[in-house]
């Protein structure tokens, strides 16, 4: 785990893909992949007092070789462990002029948990 002057930005999630990952090439031919990951957490109780769970959806992004691997092997419903860091992008909405933002997980490693014990790391982690 990397830290910078007493801070840590590390995320680990285990969940299932909500849809097939979208993969594309950006500007200089670098592969990029984005998918939504569903995780569950305890929620309230129902009328009978039974504990309910709530689903949390998290956007995950992968780049370069890790993005290509995700595009080739992941699909809706697959269970994975994602390790990475939180990132936030901000921009000006062209129509309203308001500042918009989104927070997502930038994956460094992804472990496929269904039908194999494959671990894939980003190029940065391999160095």
C-alpha atoms as a printed R data frame, in Angstrom:
    type eleno elety resid chain resno       x       y       z
1   ATOM     1    CA   UNK     A     1   0.000   0.000   0.000
2   ATOM     2    CA   UNK     A     2   1.346   3.395  -0.958
3   ATOM     3    CA   UNK     A     3   0.997   6.375   1.348
4   ATOM     4    CA   UNK     A     4   1.863   9.991   0.886
5   ATOM     5    CA   UNK     A     5   2.745  12.050   3.935
6   ATOM     6    CA   UNK     A     6   0.526  10.191   6.358
7   ATOM     7    CA   UNK     A     7  -2.456   9.672   4.054
8   ATOM     8    CA   UNK     A     8  -3.814   6.561   2.371
9   ATOM     9    CA   UNK     A     9  -6.137   6.331  -0.627
10  ATOM    10    CA   UNK     A    10  -6.846   2.616  -1.009
11  ATOM    11    CA   UNK     A    11 -10.091   0.872  -1.933
12  ATOM    12    CA   UNK     A    12 -10.852  -2.855  -1.909
13  ATOM    13    CA   UNK     A    13 -14.224  -4.082  -3.130
14  ATOM    14    CA   UNK     A    14 -15.693  -7.511  -3.814
15  ATOM    15    CA   UNK     A    15 -18.817  -7.496  -5.920
16  ATOM    16    CA   UNK     A    16 -20.511  -8.401  -9.179
17  ATOM    17    CA   UNK     A    17 -20.512  -6.573 -12.485
18  ATOM    18    CA   UNK     A    18 -23.871  -4.990 -13.261
19  ATOM    19    CA   UNK     A    19 -23.285  -5.037 -17.029
20  ATOM    20    CA   UNK     A    20 -20.620  -6.047 -19.510
21  ATOM    21    CA   UNK     A    21 -17.617  -3.702 -19.283
22  ATOM    22    CA   UNK     A    22 -17.296  -1.000 -21.921
23  ATOM    23    CA   UNK     A    23 -13.864  -0.899 -23.511
24  ATOM    24    CA   UNK     A    24 -12.515   1.693 -25.899
25  ATOM    25    CA   UNK     A    25  -9.301   3.261 -27.104
26  ATOM    26    CA   UNK     A    26  -8.582   6.862 -26.141
27  ATOM    27    CA   UNK     A    27  -6.588   9.537 -27.972
28  ATOM    28    CA   UNK     A    28  -3.201   7.868 -28.326
29  ATOM    29    CA   UNK     A    29  -4.459   4.273 -28.572
30  ATOM    30    CA   UNK     A    30  -4.442   3.562 -24.833
31  ATOM    31    CA   UNK     A    31  -7.084   1.051 -23.749
32  ATOM    32    CA   UNK     A    32  -9.701   2.190 -21.255
33  ATOM    33    CA   UNK     A    33 -12.396   0.108 -19.538
34  ATOM    34    CA   UNK     A    34 -15.313   1.138 -17.317
35  ATOM    35    CA   UNK     A    35 -17.835  -1.015 -15.457
36  ATOM    36    CA   UNK     A    36 -20.252  -0.814 -12.539
37  ATOM    37    CA   UNK     A    37 -19.680  -3.034  -9.525
38  ATOM    38    CA   UNK     A    38 -22.511  -3.985  -7.155
39  ATOM    39    CA   UNK     A    39 -21.703  -4.515  -3.486
40  ATOM    40    CA   UNK     A    40 -24.140  -5.066  -0.630
41  ATOM    41    CA   UNK     A    41 -24.289  -3.517   2.820
42  ATOM    42    CA   UNK     A    42 -26.699  -3.923   5.718
43  ATOM    43    CA   UNK     A    43 -29.806  -1.784   5.423
44  ATOM    44    CA   UNK     A    44 -32.929  -1.308   7.481
45  ATOM    45    CA   UNK     A    45 -35.417  -3.934   8.596
46  ATOM    46    CA   UNK     A    46 -38.649  -4.982   6.938
47  ATOM    47    CA   UNK     A    47 -42.107  -5.254   8.570
48  ATOM    48    CA   UNK     A    48 -41.209  -8.626  10.110
49  ATOM    49    CA   UNK     A    49 -37.976  -7.260  11.590
50  ATOM    50    CA   UNK     A    50 -35.791  -9.111   9.097
51  ATOM    51    CA   UNK     A    51 -32.561  -7.286   8.181
52  ATOM    52    CA   UNK     A    52 -32.483  -6.103   4.568
53  ATOM    53    CA   UNK     A    53 -29.443  -5.405   2.430
54  ATOM    54    CA   UNK     A    54 -28.882  -2.384   0.232
55  ATOM    55    CA   UNK     A    55 -26.920  -2.443  -3.011
56  ATOM    56    CA   UNK     A    56 -24.204   0.106  -3.607
57  ATOM    57    CA   UNK     A    57 -23.107   0.717  -7.202
58  ATOM    58    CA   UNK     A    58 -19.522   1.830  -7.783
59  ATOM    59    CA   UNK     A    59 -17.981   2.848 -11.084
60  ATOM    60    CA   UNK     A    60 -14.613   1.201 -11.727
61  ATOM    61    CA   UNK     A    61 -12.103   2.272 -14.372
62  ATOM    62    CA   UNK     A    62  -9.067   0.350 -15.602
63  ATOM    63    CA   UNK     A    63  -6.405   1.446 -18.074
64  ATOM    64    CA   UNK     A    64  -3.897  -0.068 -20.480
65  ATOM    65    CA   UNK     A    65  -3.299  -3.848 -20.260
66  ATOM    66    CA   UNK     A    66  -5.633  -4.235 -17.273
67  ATOM    67    CA   UNK     A    67  -8.429  -2.649 -19.337
68  ATOM    68    CA   UNK     A    68  -7.812  -5.091 -22.191
69  ATOM    69    CA   UNK     A    69  -7.912  -8.093 -19.849
70  ATOM    70    CA   UNK     A    70 -11.174  -6.863 -18.300
71  ATOM    71    CA   UNK     A    71 -12.705  -6.398 -21.730
72  ATOM    72    CA   UNK     A    72 -11.689  -9.900 -22.800
73  ATOM    73    CA   UNK     A    73 -12.693 -11.849 -19.695
74  ATOM    74    CA   UNK     A    74 -15.292  -9.961 -17.661
75  ATOM    75    CA   UNK     A    75 -19.010  -9.923 -18.240
76  ATOM    76    CA   UNK     A    76 -22.211  -9.060 -16.425
77  ATOM    77    CA   UNK     A    77 -22.639 -11.046 -13.212
78  ATOM    78    CA   UNK     A    78 -18.968 -12.009 -12.769
79  ATOM    79    CA   UNK     A    79 -17.659 -11.659  -9.217
80  ATOM    80    CA   UNK     A    80 -14.377  -9.789  -8.830
81  ATOM    81    CA   UNK     A    81 -12.176  -8.188  -6.228
82  ATOM    82    CA   UNK     A    82 -11.044  -4.708  -7.218
83  ATOM    83    CA   UNK     A    83  -8.122  -2.950  -5.540
84  ATOM    84    CA   UNK     A    84  -7.314   0.635  -6.374
85  ATOM    85    CA   UNK     A    85  -7.813   4.228  -5.318
86  ATOM    86    CA   UNK     A    86 -10.605   6.786  -5.281
87  ATOM    87    CA   UNK     A    87 -10.510   9.454  -7.965
88  ATOM    88    CA   UNK     A    88 -12.793  12.445  -8.524
89  ATOM    89    CA   UNK     A    89 -13.226  14.295 -11.822
90  ATOM    90    CA   UNK     A    90 -14.821  17.760 -12.053
91  ATOM    91    CA   UNK     A    91 -16.040  19.671 -15.108
92  ATOM    92    CA   UNK     A    92 -18.331  22.478 -16.187
93  ATOM    93    CA   UNK     A    93 -21.695  21.351 -17.565
94  ATOM    94    CA   UNK     A    94 -21.951  22.833 -21.075
95  ATOM    95    CA   UNK     A    95 -25.721  23.394 -20.860
96  ATOM    96    CA   UNK     A    96 -26.143  24.754 -17.336
97  ATOM    97    CA   UNK     A    97 -22.641  26.023 -16.596
98  ATOM    98    CA   UNK     A    98 -22.746  24.256 -13.227
99  ATOM    99    CA   UNK     A    99 -19.759  22.380 -11.868
100 ATOM   100    CA   UNK     A   100 -20.321  18.625 -11.964
101 ATOM   101    CA   UNK     A   101 -18.237  15.868 -10.447
102 ATOM   102    CA   UNK     A   102 -18.078  12.116 -10.187
103 ATOM   103    CA   UNK     A   103 -16.127   9.805  -7.935
104 ATOM   104    CA   UNK     A   104 -14.943   6.394  -9.096
105 ATOM   105    CA   UNK     A   105 -12.367   3.703  -8.331
106 ATOM   106    CA   UNK     A   106  -9.239   3.574 -10.496
107 ATOM   107    CA   UNK     A   107  -8.289  -0.122 -10.449
108 ATOM   108    CA   UNK     A   108  -4.686  -1.180  -9.900
109 ATOM   109    CA   UNK     A   109  -5.468  -4.892  -9.529
110 ATOM   110    CA   UNK     A   110  -8.464  -7.075 -10.287
111 ATOM   111    CA   UNK     A   111  -8.878 -10.646  -9.119
112 ATOM   112    CA   UNK     A   112 -11.446 -12.769 -10.952
113 ATOM   113    CA   UNK     A   113 -13.295 -14.766  -8.294
114 ATOM   114    CA   UNK     A   114 -15.549 -16.938 -10.476
115 ATOM   115    CA   UNK     A   115 -14.017 -20.077 -11.949
116 ATOM   116    CA   UNK     A   116 -10.364 -19.323 -11.470
117 ATOM   117    CA   UNK     A   117  -7.860 -17.580  -9.313
118 ATOM   118    CA   UNK     A   118  -6.462 -15.150 -11.856
119 ATOM   119    CA   UNK     A   119  -4.941 -11.885 -10.674
120 ATOM   120    CA   UNK     A   120  -4.279  -9.020 -13.034
121 ATOM   121    CA   UNK     A   121  -2.288  -5.941 -12.134
122 ATOM   122    CA   UNK     A   122  -1.798  -2.658 -13.901
123 ATOM   123    CA   UNK     A   123   1.509  -1.946 -15.598
124 ATOM   124    CA   UNK     A   124   2.386   0.492 -12.782
125 ATOM   125    CA   UNK     A   125   2.084  -2.222 -10.134
126 ATOM   126    CA   UNK     A   126   4.275  -4.674 -12.059
127 ATOM   127    CA   UNK     A   127   7.282  -2.330 -12.002
